[in-house]
Amino acid sequence: MFKRHLDYYVRYLDHDIPAGVVVFLVAVPLCLGIAVASGAPPFSGVIAGIVGGLVVSLISGSQLSVSGPAAGLTVIVAAAVEKLGFDAMLLAVALSGLLQVGMGFLRAGVIGAFFPSAVIKGMLAAIGLILIMKQLPHAVGYDADAEADLSFLEDDSHTRLSFLWDAFRSFSTGAVIVSVVSLAIMLLWDTPYIKKHRYLSIAPGPLVAVLFGIAYNVVAQTLFPALAIAPQHLVNLPAIFGPIDFAREFNFPDFARLIDVQIYVTAATLALVGSLETLLSLEAVDKLDPLKRIAPTNQELKAQGVGNFLSGMLGGLPITAVIVRSSASIDAGAHTKVASFVHGVLLLLSAMFLASVLNMIPLACLAAVLLLTGYKLAKPKLFVQQYEKGFNQFAPFAVTIGAILSTDLLKGMAIGMAVGLFFVLRANYHSAFTLTRDGRNYLLRLQKDVSFLNKAQLRNYLENVEENSYLVIDGTRAGFIDQDIMETIQDFIKAASDYNIRVELKDMRGLEPVNGLVPAE
């Protein structure tokens, strides 16, 4: 944090502290839900969130990325807990952190730069849609699954849409009132009137919405019990009273399992998948950053590695940079990593002293915060903008969204990358050469780097050169010419004399003329 001058962070405290409060409120149910979905103790999710906020934010080079337990790793963690046991899984998490530190020193962070912009935007839009679909059941007070992974399919193979239909058929009136009013409060707090107000602008909209939700439920339980929110629809933190109780909740790795090969397999899996998810989130956060800062990816891998090592040693889940909390932070006005650090401090203090207060927060309030965040990630305007950029940008964008919704985050990104790569290759294929004709004179110009993928196109162009003509092949603009391309041109030159075609070579990297044909000076 202190690589920049201290006044840089002090300058934005009025933005970062409220944003940290918002991220904290969003992180609490996510940390607990991901732990439950992973088959781990709920407290392990809180530990991971605290380490992500207090440790990773200090080491990370990203100003806006928020780290914590990763929904995308729930399946891997759940399988490890079931197969190895929780304490052995913690050992795998700690070892995965050491692997990530090594990846950072090996400069593996460059991988994130190879994802096309359309695919990253598709990922953000898909996450926004999933947020909306995942949080609607909480917003209407339906007893939804605890699982919070980024998957469109439920455990019973029903889609999220069918799940939503069930939710709306059995809703809670109190939860609906809280979520609707909370949304209205946050929308009102985004208006110029509130932003310009001397006192109202101090408090962030989501915090006001949460305070309303607590107050509403206290009043409803006393005066209108039928409209009160059921206990299962409130935040549920473990009962901890002070630092001593907090320390008793720690779990430690089973070091006796260091000789188990499966520990290392799980550690490598967590390191690779977690690093990829972190790099994807980092790319997305950089695009959301209003100041357009670029985070150093290798430093981020090192920071995540240190965080995972400590999380595993203290009984926490694996950590990655997480786009949902990062988006909520940016949306709440965060400018620097102070927001993430504040969220970590609040998680620590709340786990020690305020569990009873946090357990009064309706999940409907937090659902409203995430619904608004999801809408801002998947605005209709974004779809229109991508469509207007052309099919080669819209297709990877749309396919990435569909693939993530129908599978999960990593599989969907892989499919989106494949489609994006196809359009890159197609664009490269069509723009590698130009063939210009003037009577019996032809100019074949290599426009940029050409590889074996362009060989078929080159042969097609050469076949269009008629007999008794003069052809200039110009490689001046090509930074790289593949050997397959050179051999194709050499073969054409050898056969050209049979058709009375004279060939002149210009800057073709040492390609020799054949049958007395003279290269250009």
Short mmCIF file of C-alpha atoms in Angstrom, two decimals:
data_model
loop_
_atom_site.label_atom_id
_atom_site.label_comp_id
_atom_site.label_asym_id
_atom_site.label_seq_id
_atom_site.Cartn_x
_atom_site.Cartn_y
_atom_site.Cartn_z
CA MET A 1 0.00 0.00 0.00
CA PHE A 2 2.81 2.37 0.84
CA LYS A 3 4.63 2.28 -2.50
CA ARG A 4 2.58 5.35 -3.34
CA HIS A 5 2.81 8.43 -1.16
CA LEU A 6 0.54 8.31 1.86
CA ASP A 7 -1.27 11.46 0.77
CA TYR A 8 -2.48 9.59 -2.34
CA TYR A 9 -4.56 7.31 -0.09
CA VAL A 10 -5.56 10.04 2.35
CA ARG A 11 -6.93 12.05 -0.57
CA TYR A 12 -9.60 9.42 -1.30
CA LEU A 13 -10.53 8.33 2.23
CA ASP A 14 -13.97 9.92 1.93
CA HIS A 15 -14.66 7.56 -0.99
CA ASP A 16 -12.76 4.47 0.12
CA ILE A 17 -14.05 4.09 3.68
CA PRO A 18 -17.76 4.07 2.70
CA ALA A 19 -16.93 1.74 -0.20
CA GLY A 20 -15.11 -0.58 2.23
CA VAL A 21 -18.26 -0.69 4.38
CA VAL A 22 -20.35 -1.67 1.34
CA VAL A 23 -17.90 -4.41 0.32
CA PHE A 24 -17.87 -5.69 3.89
CA LEU A 25 -21.67 -6.00 3.89
CA VAL A 26 -21.58 -7.83 0.57
CA ALA A 27 -18.68 -10.06 1.65
CA VAL A 28 -20.26 -11.40 4.84
CA PRO A 29 -22.97 -13.57 3.24
CA LEU A 30 -20.69 -14.51 0.33
CA CYS A 31 -17.93 -15.74 2.66
CA LEU A 32 -20.43 -17.82 4.62
CA GLY A 33 -22.30 -19.11 1.57
CA ILE A 34 -19.16 -20.17 -0.28
CA ALA A 35 -17.90 -22.00 2.82
CA VAL A 36 -21.16 -23.91 3.15
CA ALA A 37 -21.17 -24.70 -0.58
CA SER A 38 -17.59 -26.02 -0.24
CA GLY A 39 -18.50 -28.40 2.57
CA ALA A 40 -16.28 -26.43 4.97
CA PRO A 41 -17.01 -24.74 8.33
CA PRO A 42 -18.63 -21.31 7.80
CA PHE A 43 -15.82 -19.65 9.77
CA SER A 44 -13.28 -20.78 7.14
CA GLY A 45 -14.93 -18.44 4.64
CA VAL A 46 -14.64 -15.53 7.08
CA ILE A 47 -10.94 -16.27 7.64
CA ALA A 48 -10.34 -16.23 3.88
CA GLY A 49 -12.15 -12.90 3.57
CA ILE A 50 -10.12 -11.36 6.39
CA VAL A 51 -6.81 -12.52 4.90
CA GLY A 52 -7.88 -11.28 1.46
CA GLY A 53 -8.68 -7.85 2.87
CA LEU A 54 -5.82 -7.36 5.32
CA VAL A 55 -2.94 -9.15 3.61
CA VAL A 56 -3.53 -9.47 -0.13
CA SER A 57 -4.62 -5.83 -0.50
CA LEU A 58 -1.34 -4.66 1.06
CA ILE A 59 0.85 -6.72 -1.28
CA SER A 60 -1.25 -6.46 -4.43
CA GLY A 61 -0.45 -3.88 -7.08
CA SER A 62 -4.14 -3.48 -7.95
CA GLN A 63 -5.91 -0.48 -6.45
CA LEU A 64 -9.47 -1.79 -6.85
CA SER A 65 -9.33 -5.58 -6.79
CA VAL A 66 -10.91 -7.24 -3.74
CA SER A 67 -9.80 -10.74 -2.75
CA GLY A 68 -11.59 -13.40 -0.76
CA PRO A 69 -13.00 -16.94 -0.93
CA ALA A 70 -13.74 -17.82 -4.54
CA ALA A 71 -17.09 -19.17 -5.68
CA GLY A 72 -15.41 -20.63 -8.77
CA LEU A 73 -13.35 -23.00 -6.60
CA THR A 74 -16.25 -24.48 -4.61
CA VAL A 75 -16.41 -27.69 -6.63
CA ILE A 76 -12.65 -28.32 -6.30
CA VAL A 77 -12.66 -27.53 -2.57
CA ALA A 78 -15.78 -29.62 -1.88
CA ALA A 79 -14.21 -32.61 -3.66
CA ALA A 80 -10.96 -32.15 -1.71
CA VAL A 81 -12.77 -31.91 1.63
CA GLU A 82 -14.73 -35.07 0.89
CA LYS A 83 -11.72 -37.04 -0.37
CA LEU A 84 -8.90 -35.75 1.85
CA GLY A 85 -10.62 -34.24 4.87
CA PHE A 86 -10.79 -30.58 5.86
CA ASP A 87 -7.41 -30.37 7.61
CA ALA A 88 -5.65 -32.01 4.65
CA MET A 89 -7.44 -29.61 2.28
CA LEU A 90 -5.99 -26.72 4.31
CA LEU A 91 -2.51 -28.13 3.66
CA ALA A 92 -3.25 -28.18 -0.08
CA VAL A 93 -4.39 -24.53 0.11
CA ALA A 94 -1.16 -23.50 1.85
CA LEU A 95 0.96 -25.37 -0.72
CA SER A 96 -1.04 -23.84 -3.59
CA GLY A 97 -0.05 -20.43 -2.22
CA LEU A 98 3.63 -21.32 -2.44
CA LEU A 99 3.09 -22.48 -6.03
CA GLN A 100 1.41 -19.16 -6.89
CA VAL A 101 4.34 -17.22 -5.45
CA GLY A 102 6.63 -19.25 -7.70
CA MET A 103 4.37 -18.54 -10.69
CA GLY A 104 4.64 -14.85 -9.93
CA PHE A 105 8.44 -14.98 -9.95
CA LEU A 106 8.29 -16.96 -13.23
CA ARG A 107 6.19 -14.11 -14.71
CA ALA A 108 3.19 -16.32 -15.48
CA GLY A 109 0.87 -13.32 -15.02
CA VAL A 110 1.22 -12.44 -18.70
CA ILE A 111 -1.45 -15.07 -19.46
CA GLY A 112 -4.22 -12.62 -18.54
CA ALA A 113 -3.25 -10.22 -21.35
CA PHE A 114 -4.20 -12.79 -24.00
CA PHE A 115 -7.94 -12.62 -23.32
CA PRO A 116 -9.78 -10.45 -25.89
CA SER A 117 -11.73 -7.44 -24.68
CA ALA A 118 -15.02 -8.84 -26.01
CA VAL A 119 -14.56 -12.01 -23.95
CA ILE A 120 -13.80 -10.04 -20.76
CA LYS A 121 -16.88 -7.88 -21.29
CA GLY A 122 -18.93 -11.02 -21.92
CA MET A 123 -17.67 -12.45 -18.63
CA LEU A 124 -18.70 -9.29 -16.77
CA ALA A 125 -22.15 -9.28 -18.36
CA ALA A 126 -22.65 -12.98 -17.59
CA ILE A 127 -21.65 -12.45 -13.97
CA GLY A 128 -24.11 -9.55 -13.79
CA LEU A 129 -26.93 -11.76 -15.10
CA ILE A 130 -26.00 -14.58 -12.71
CA LEU A 131 -25.94 -12.13 -9.80
CA ILE A 132 -29.46 -11.03 -10.67
CA MET A 133 -30.74 -14.61 -10.99
CA LYS A 134 -28.94 -15.80 -7.86
CA GLN A 135 -30.12 -12.92 -5.68
CA LEU A 136 -33.77 -12.70 -6.74
CA PRO A 137 -34.74 -15.67 -4.51
CA HIS A 138 -33.16 -13.91 -1.50
CA ALA A 139 -34.89 -10.68 -2.52
CA VAL A 140 -38.31 -12.36 -2.33
CA GLY A 141 -37.53 -14.43 0.79
CA TYR A 142 -37.39 -17.84 -0.83
CA ASP A 143 -35.41 -20.63 0.89
CA ALA A 144 -32.71 -20.73 -1.79
CA ASP A 145 -29.72 -23.03 -1.88
CA ALA A 146 -26.74 -21.90 0.17
CA GLU A 147 -24.46 -22.54 -2.80
CA ALA A 148 -23.14 -19.34 -4.35
CA ASP A 149 -21.11 -20.65 -7.26
CA LEU A 150 -21.22 -19.05 -10.70
CA SER A 151 -23.24 -21.78 -12.39
CA PHE A 152 -26.52 -21.53 -14.24
CA LEU A 153 -27.49 -25.13 -13.45
CA GLU A 154 -28.71 -26.25 -10.05
CA ASP A 155 -27.76 -29.52 -8.38
CA ASP A 156 -30.97 -31.15 -9.56
CA SER A 157 -30.17 -30.18 -13.19
CA HIS A 158 -32.92 -27.56 -13.28
CA THR A 159 -31.91 -24.22 -14.70
CA ARG A 160 -31.85 -21.05 -12.68
CA LEU A 161 -34.95 -19.84 -14.56
CA SER A 162 -37.06 -22.73 -13.26
CA PHE A 163 -35.63 -22.07 -9.81
CA LEU A 164 -36.73 -18.43 -10.09
CA TRP A 165 -40.24 -19.53 -10.98
CA ASP A 166 -40.43 -21.60 -7.78
CA ALA A 167 -39.10 -18.63 -5.80
CA PHE A 168 -41.79 -16.26 -7.02
CA ARG A 169 -44.52 -18.76 -6.16
CA SER A 170 -43.50 -18.88 -2.49
CA PHE A 171 -42.24 -15.45 -1.52
CA SER A 172 -42.17 -13.57 1.79
CA THR A 173 -44.02 -10.25 1.90
CA GLY A 174 -41.57 -8.80 4.42
CA ALA A 175 -38.53 -9.71 2.32
CA VAL A 176 -40.13 -8.18 -0.78
CA ILE A 177 -40.84 -4.93 1.10
CA VAL A 178 -37.24 -4.76 2.35
CA SER A 179 -35.66 -5.51 -1.04
CA VAL A 180 -37.90 -3.08 -2.97
CA VAL A 181 -37.39 -0.23 -0.50
CA SER A 182 -33.64 -0.97 -0.36
CA LEU A 183 -33.41 -0.73 -4.15
CA ALA A 184 -35.38 2.53 -4.06
CA ILE A 185 -33.03 3.95 -1.40
CA MET A 186 -29.92 3.09 -3.44
CA LEU A 187 -31.38 4.52 -6.64
CA LEU A 188 -32.35 7.68 -4.75
CA TRP A 189 -28.80 7.94 -3.34
CA ASP A 190 -27.48 7.93 -6.92
CA THR A 191 -29.45 11.07 -7.82
CA PRO A 192 -27.77 14.50 -8.01
CA TYR A 193 -29.95 15.78 -5.15
CA ILE A 194 -28.48 13.33 -2.61
CA LYS A 195 -24.93 13.54 -4.00
CA LYS A 196 -24.95 17.32 -3.57
CA HIS A 197 -26.54 17.25 -0.11
CA ARG A 198 -24.10 18.24 2.61
CA TYR A 199 -25.03 15.50 5.09
CA LEU A 200 -26.93 12.79 3.21
CA SER A 201 -24.07 12.28 0.74
CA ILE A 202 -21.77 11.18 3.59
CA ALA A 203 -23.54 7.83 4.04
CA PRO A 204 -23.40 5.34 1.12
CA GLY A 205 -26.73 4.18 -0.25
CA PRO A 206 -26.18 0.47 0.53
CA LEU A 207 -25.40 1.26 4.17
CA VAL A 208 -28.61 3.28 4.46
CA ALA A 209 -30.49 0.37 2.89
CA VAL A 210 -29.02 -2.09 5.41
CA LEU A 211 -29.90 0.18 8.34
CA PHE A 212 -33.45 0.41 7.00
CA GLY A 213 -33.65 -3.39 6.74
CA ILE A 214 -32.55 -3.87 10.37
CA ALA A 215 -34.95 -1.19 11.62
CA TYR A 216 -37.84 -2.58 9.57
CA ASN A 217 -37.42 -6.09 10.94
CA VAL A 218 -37.13 -4.89 14.56
CA VAL A 219 -40.38 -2.92 14.19
CA ALA A 220 -42.15 -5.69 12.28
CA GLN A 221 -41.28 -8.33 14.89
CA THR A 222 -42.89 -6.14 17.54
CA LEU A 223 -45.89 -4.62 15.75
CA PHE A 224 -46.51 -6.74 12.61
CA PRO A 225 -45.21 -10.29 13.17
CA ALA A 226 -46.77 -11.51 9.91
CA LEU A 227 -44.56 -9.08 7.97
CA ALA A 228 -41.36 -9.90 9.87
CA ILE A 229 -38.48 -11.66 8.13
CA ALA A 230 -37.85 -15.27 9.14
CA PRO A 231 -34.52 -16.08 10.89
CA GLN A 232 -33.34 -18.21 7.96
CA HIS A 233 -33.42 -15.08 5.78
CA LEU A 234 -31.01 -13.18 8.03
CA VAL A 235 -27.20 -13.21 8.04
CA ASN A 236 -25.92 -16.13 10.12
CA LEU A 237 -22.43 -15.70 11.62
CA PRO A 238 -20.98 -18.04 14.27
CA ALA A 239 -21.42 -16.84 17.86
CA ILE A 240 -18.02 -15.34 18.81
CA PHE A 241 -17.37 -12.97 21.70
CA GLY A 242 -13.92 -11.42 21.62
CA PRO A 243 -10.43 -12.31 20.37
CA ILE A 244 -10.13 -15.46 22.50
CA ASP A 245 -13.26 -17.03 21.02
CA PHE A 246 -12.08 -15.89 17.61
CA ALA A 247 -8.70 -17.62 17.98
CA ARG A 248 -10.41 -20.84 19.11
CA GLU A 249 -12.11 -21.08 15.73
CA PHE A 250 -8.79 -21.52 13.89
CA ASN A 251 -8.06 -24.85 12.20
CA PHE A 252 -4.56 -25.89 11.20
CA PRO A 253 -3.27 -28.06 8.34
CA ASP A 254 -2.52 -31.74 8.79
CA PHE A 255 1.23 -31.73 8.08
CA ALA A 256 1.36 -35.52 8.44
CA ARG A 257 -0.23 -35.66 4.97
CA LEU A 258 2.78 -34.07 3.29
CA ILE A 259 3.70 -37.49 1.90
CA ASP A 260 0.29 -37.89 0.22
CA VAL A 261 0.55 -37.36 -3.56
CA GLN A 262 -3.11 -36.28 -3.73
CA ILE A 263 -2.27 -33.25 -1.59
CA TYR A 264 0.11 -32.00 -4.27
CA VAL A 265 -2.34 -32.74 -7.08
CA THR A 266 -5.02 -30.72 -5.28
CA ALA A 267 -2.55 -27.92 -4.54
CA ALA A 268 -1.52 -27.70 -8.20
CA THR A 269 -5.18 -27.67 -9.29
CA LEU A 270 -6.06 -24.90 -6.84
CA ALA A 271 -3.00 -22.87 -7.88
CA LEU A 272 -3.70 -23.11 -11.61
CA VAL A 273 -7.47 -22.57 -11.50
CA GLY A 274 -7.22 -19.89 -8.81
CA SER A 275 -4.50 -18.03 -10.71
CA LEU A 276 -6.54 -18.07 -13.90
CA GLU A 277 -9.64 -16.80 -12.08
CA THR A 278 -7.54 -14.07 -10.45
CA LEU A 279 -6.04 -12.94 -13.76
CA LEU A 280 -9.47 -12.87 -15.42
CA SER A 281 -10.90 -10.82 -12.55
CA LEU A 282 -7.91 -8.48 -12.68
CA GLU A 283 -8.45 -7.85 -16.40
CA ALA A 284 -12.12 -7.15 -15.74
CA VAL A 285 -11.39 -4.81 -12.81
CA ASP A 286 -8.91 -2.85 -14.93
CA LYS A 287 -11.68 -2.29 -17.48
CA LEU A 288 -14.08 -1.12 -14.77
CA ASP A 289 -11.54 1.23 -13.19
CA PRO A 290 -12.64 4.83 -13.92
CA LEU A 291 -8.97 5.89 -13.82
CA LYS A 292 -7.95 3.05 -16.21
CA ARG A 293 -4.98 1.89 -14.12
CA ILE A 294 -3.28 -1.35 -15.13
CA ALA A 295 -2.46 -3.75 -12.29
CA PRO A 296 0.85 -5.70 -12.40
CA THR A 297 -0.23 -9.31 -12.89
CA ASN A 298 2.93 -11.00 -11.61
CA GLN A 299 2.78 -9.01 -8.38
CA GLU A 300 -0.87 -10.05 -8.06
CA LEU A 301 0.06 -13.74 -8.31
CA LYS A 302 2.63 -13.26 -5.55
CA ALA A 303 0.08 -11.45 -3.37
CA GLN A 304 -2.51 -14.19 -3.91
CA GLY A 305 0.13 -16.80 -3.12
CA VAL A 306 1.00 -15.21 0.21
CA GLY A 307 -2.71 -14.86 0.98
CA ASN A 308 -3.45 -18.50 0.19
CA PHE A 309 -0.50 -19.70 2.27
CA LEU A 310 -1.70 -17.75 5.31
CA SER A 311 -5.35 -18.68 4.74
CA GLY A 312 -4.50 -22.37 4.59
CA MET A 313 -2.31 -22.13 7.70
CA LEU A 314 -5.12 -20.45 9.70
CA GLY A 315 -8.02 -22.62 8.54
CA GLY A 316 -9.36 -20.53 5.65
CA LEU A 317 -10.61 -21.35 2.17
CA PRO A 318 -8.55 -20.65 -0.98
CA ILE A 319 -8.49 -17.02 -2.10
CA THR A 320 -8.66 -15.33 -5.49
CA ALA A 321 -9.39 -11.85 -6.75
CA VAL A 322 -13.20 -11.81 -6.97
CA ILE A 323 -15.13 -9.76 -9.49
CA VAL A 324 -18.41 -9.52 -7.55
CA ARG A 325 -16.89 -7.80 -4.51
CA SER A 326 -14.54 -5.77 -6.72
CA SER A 327 -17.50 -4.55 -8.80
CA ALA A 328 -19.46 -3.66 -5.67
CA SER A 329 -16.43 -1.71 -4.39
CA ILE A 330 -16.03 0.23 -7.64
CA ASP A 331 -19.76 0.83 -7.82
CA ALA A 332 -19.68 2.23 -4.27
CA GLY A 333 -17.03 4.78 -5.27
CA ALA A 334 -13.73 3.14 -4.26
CA HIS A 335 -10.59 4.82 -5.60
CA THR A 336 -7.76 2.88 -3.94
CA LYS A 337 -6.95 -0.38 -2.15
CA VAL A 338 -7.89 1.26 1.15
CA ALA A 339 -11.47 0.15 0.45
CA SER A 340 -10.41 -3.51 0.35
CA PHE A 341 -8.30 -3.08 3.47
CA VAL A 342 -11.21 -1.45 5.33
CA HIS A 343 -13.46 -4.33 4.34
CA GLY A 344 -10.90 -6.75 5.84
CA VAL A 345 -10.67 -4.75 9.08
CA LEU A 346 -14.46 -4.70 9.39
CA LEU A 347 -14.68 -8.44 8.74
CA LEU A 348 -12.14 -9.05 11.52
CA LEU A 349 -13.83 -6.73 14.04
CA SER A 350 -17.31 -7.96 13.21
CA ALA A 351 -16.28 -11.60 13.56
CA MET A 352 -14.82 -10.80 17.00
CA PHE A 353 -17.39 -8.41 18.44
CA LEU A 354 -20.44 -7.78 16.23
CA ALA A 355 -21.75 -11.17 15.20
CA SER A 356 -25.06 -10.56 17.00
CA VAL A 357 -25.57 -7.21 15.20
CA LEU A 358 -24.67 -8.59 11.77
CA ASN A 359 -27.07 -11.46 12.31
CA MET A 360 -29.89 -8.88 12.31
CA ILE A 361 -29.24 -7.90 8.66
CA PRO A 362 -31.89 -9.29 6.26
CA LEU A 363 -30.45 -11.13 3.27
CA ALA A 364 -32.98 -9.18 1.19
CA CYS A 365 -30.96 -5.98 1.83
CA LEU A 366 -27.75 -7.57 0.63
CA ALA A 367 -29.59 -9.10 -2.32
CA ALA A 368 -30.74 -5.62 -3.33
CA VAL A 369 -27.11 -4.39 -3.29
CA LEU A 370 -26.03 -7.25 -5.55
CA LEU A 371 -29.05 -6.89 -7.83
CA LEU A 372 -28.07 -3.30 -8.54
CA THR A 373 -24.43 -4.32 -9.06
CA GLY A 374 -25.55 -7.08 -11.44
CA TYR A 375 -27.64 -4.65 -13.46
CA LYS A 376 -24.73 -2.25 -13.84
CA LEU A 377 -22.52 -5.10 -15.09
CA ALA A 378 -25.11 -6.26 -17.63
CA LYS A 379 -26.77 -3.02 -18.75
CA PRO A 380 -28.74 -3.28 -22.00
CA LYS A 381 -26.57 -0.43 -23.29
CA LEU A 382 -23.54 -2.75 -23.15
CA PHE A 383 -25.23 -5.27 -25.45
CA VAL A 384 -26.11 -2.51 -27.92
CA GLN A 385 -22.55 -1.16 -27.90
CA GLN A 386 -21.04 -4.59 -28.58
CA TYR A 387 -23.53 -5.20 -31.40
CA GLU A 388 -22.64 -1.89 -33.02
CA LYS A 389 -18.94 -2.86 -33.04
CA GLY A 390 -19.63 -5.61 -35.54
CA PHE A 391 -20.14 -9.36 -35.63
CA ASN A 392 -16.49 -10.18 -34.89
CA GLN A 393 -16.85 -8.39 -31.51
CA PHE A 394 -20.45 -9.32 -30.73
CA ALA A 395 -20.11 -13.05 -31.41
CA PRO A 396 -17.37 -13.75 -28.80
CA PHE A 397 -19.22 -11.47 -26.36
CA ALA A 398 -22.54 -13.29 -26.78
CA VAL A 399 -21.02 -16.80 -26.87
CA THR A 400 -19.07 -16.11 -23.66
CA ILE A 401 -22.28 -15.05 -21.89
CA GLY A 402 -24.19 -18.11 -23.10
CA ALA A 403 -21.36 -20.49 -22.26
CA ILE A 404 -20.89 -19.14 -18.72
CA LEU A 405 -24.63 -19.27 -18.05
CA SER A 406 -24.89 -22.86 -19.26
CA THR A 407 -21.67 -24.19 -17.64
CA ASP A 408 -19.52 -22.22 -15.21
CA LEU A 409 -17.06 -19.33 -15.21
CA LEU A 410 -13.89 -21.12 -16.30
CA LYS A 411 -15.51 -23.41 -18.89
CA GLY A 412 -17.47 -20.50 -20.30
CA MET A 413 -14.33 -18.39 -20.59
CA ALA A 414 -12.56 -21.23 -22.38
CA ILE A 415 -15.39 -21.46 -24.93
CA GLY A 416 -15.44 -17.68 -25.33
CA MET A 417 -11.67 -17.68 -25.86
CA ALA A 418 -11.99 -20.32 -28.57
CA VAL A 419 -14.58 -18.23 -30.43
CA GLY A 420 -12.51 -15.07 -29.95
CA LEU A 421 -9.43 -16.84 -31.29
CA PHE A 422 -11.40 -17.98 -34.34
CA PHE A 423 -12.31 -14.39 -35.22
CA VAL A 424 -8.73 -13.22 -34.63
CA LEU A 425 -7.43 -15.90 -37.01
CA ARG A 426 -10.12 -15.07 -39.54
CA ALA A 427 -9.23 -11.37 -39.46
CA ASN A 428 -5.55 -12.24 -39.79
CA TYR A 429 -6.33 -14.60 -42.67
CA HIS A 430 -8.17 -11.99 -44.71
CA SER A 431 -5.74 -9.13 -44.15
CA ALA A 432 -2.38 -10.86 -44.60
CA PHE A 433 -2.06 -10.18 -48.37
CA THR A 434 -3.25 -7.75 -51.00
CA LEU A 435 -3.05 -8.43 -54.74
CA THR A 436 -3.20 -5.41 -57.05
CA ARG A 437 -3.42 -5.65 -60.85
CA ASP A 438 -2.62 -3.12 -63.56
CA GLY A 439 -2.94 -4.74 -66.97
CA ARG A 440 -0.32 -7.50 -67.09
CA ASN A 441 1.46 -6.17 -63.99
CA TYR A 442 0.69 -7.56 -60.51
CA LEU A 443 1.76 -6.48 -57.03
CA LEU A 444 1.44 -9.06 -54.23
CA ARG A 445 2.10 -7.32 -50.92
CA LEU A 446 2.58 -9.08 -47.59
CA GLN A 447 0.85 -6.73 -45.17
CA LYS A 448 2.04 -8.05 -41.78
CA ASP A 449 3.30 -11.21 -40.11
CA VAL A 450 2.30 -14.21 -42.21
CA SER A 451 2.26 -17.82 -41.03
CA PHE A 452 1.35 -21.25 -42.35
CA LEU A 453 -2.32 -20.35 -41.66
CA ASN A 454 -2.14 -17.98 -44.65
CA LYS A 455 -0.68 -20.54 -47.06
CA ALA A 456 -4.01 -21.45 -48.69
CA GLN A 457 -4.84 -17.79 -49.27
CA LEU A 458 -1.40 -17.16 -50.78
CA ARG A 459 -1.80 -20.06 -53.21
CA ASN A 460 -5.20 -18.74 -54.23
CA TYR A 461 -3.73 -15.29 -54.99
CA LEU A 462 -0.83 -16.75 -56.96
CA GLU A 463 -3.23 -18.84 -59.05
CA ASN A 464 -4.95 -15.61 -60.13
CA VAL A 465 -1.74 -14.33 -61.77
CA GLU A 466 -2.22 -14.83 -65.54
CA GLU A 467 0.31 -16.03 -68.12
CA ASN A 468 2.70 -13.60 -69.79
CA SER A 469 2.64 -11.19 -66.84
CA TYR A 470 5.00 -9.47 -64.44
CA LEU A 471 4.65 -10.05 -60.67
CA VAL A 472 6.29 -8.11 -57.83
CA ILE A 473 6.19 -9.81 -54.42
CA ASP A 474 6.80 -7.18 -51.72
CA GLY A 475 7.62 -8.30 -48.17
CA THR A 476 8.61 -4.85 -46.84
CA ARG A 477 5.67 -4.57 -44.45
CA ALA A 478 5.95 -8.10 -43.05
CA GLY A 479 7.67 -8.38 -39.69
CA PHE A 480 7.77 -12.17 -39.88
CA ILE A 481 7.44 -14.56 -42.82
CA ASP A 482 6.87 -18.22 -41.97
CA GLN A 483 9.05 -20.83 -43.71
CA ASP A 484 5.94 -22.44 -45.24
CA ILE A 485 5.14 -19.13 -46.95
CA MET A 486 8.72 -18.85 -48.24
CA GLU A 487 8.58 -22.36 -49.68
CA THR A 488 5.23 -21.67 -51.36
CA ILE A 489 6.67 -18.58 -53.06
CA GLN A 490 9.85 -20.48 -54.02
CA ASP A 491 7.77 -23.26 -55.61
CA PHE A 492 5.73 -20.69 -57.55
CA ILE A 493 8.91 -19.02 -58.84
CA LYS A 494 10.21 -22.38 -60.07
CA ALA A 495 7.03 -22.99 -62.05
CA ALA A 496 6.56 -19.39 -63.23
CA SER A 497 8.86 -19.69 -66.26
CA ASP A 498 6.53 -22.29 -67.80
CA TYR A 499 3.83 -19.62 -67.92
CA ASN A 500 6.16 -16.79 -68.98
CA ILE A 501 5.64 -15.01 -65.63
CA ARG A 502 8.54 -12.83 -64.50
CA VAL A 503 8.81 -12.53 -60.71
CA GLU A 504 10.56 -9.71 -58.87
CA LEU A 505 11.24 -10.09 -55.15
CA LYS A 506 11.39 -7.10 -52.82
CA ASP A 507 12.68 -7.49 -49.26
CA MET A 508 11.83 -11.19 -49.04
CA ARG A 509 14.44 -12.02 -46.39
CA GLY A 510 17.05 -13.77 -48.53
CA LEU A 511 14.70 -15.72 -50.80
CA GLU A 512 16.74 -16.39 -53.93
CA PRO A 513 15.44 -15.92 -57.49
CA VAL A 514 15.12 -18.97 -59.73
CA ASN A 515 15.81 -19.46 -63.44
CA GLY A 516 17.63 -16.16 -63.87
CA LEU A 517 14.89 -13.97 -62.38
CA VAL A 518 16.38 -10.92 -60.71
CA PRO A 519 15.22 -9.62 -57.33
CA ALA A 520 14.45 -5.93 -56.88
CA GLU A 521 17.31 -3.64 -55.75
#
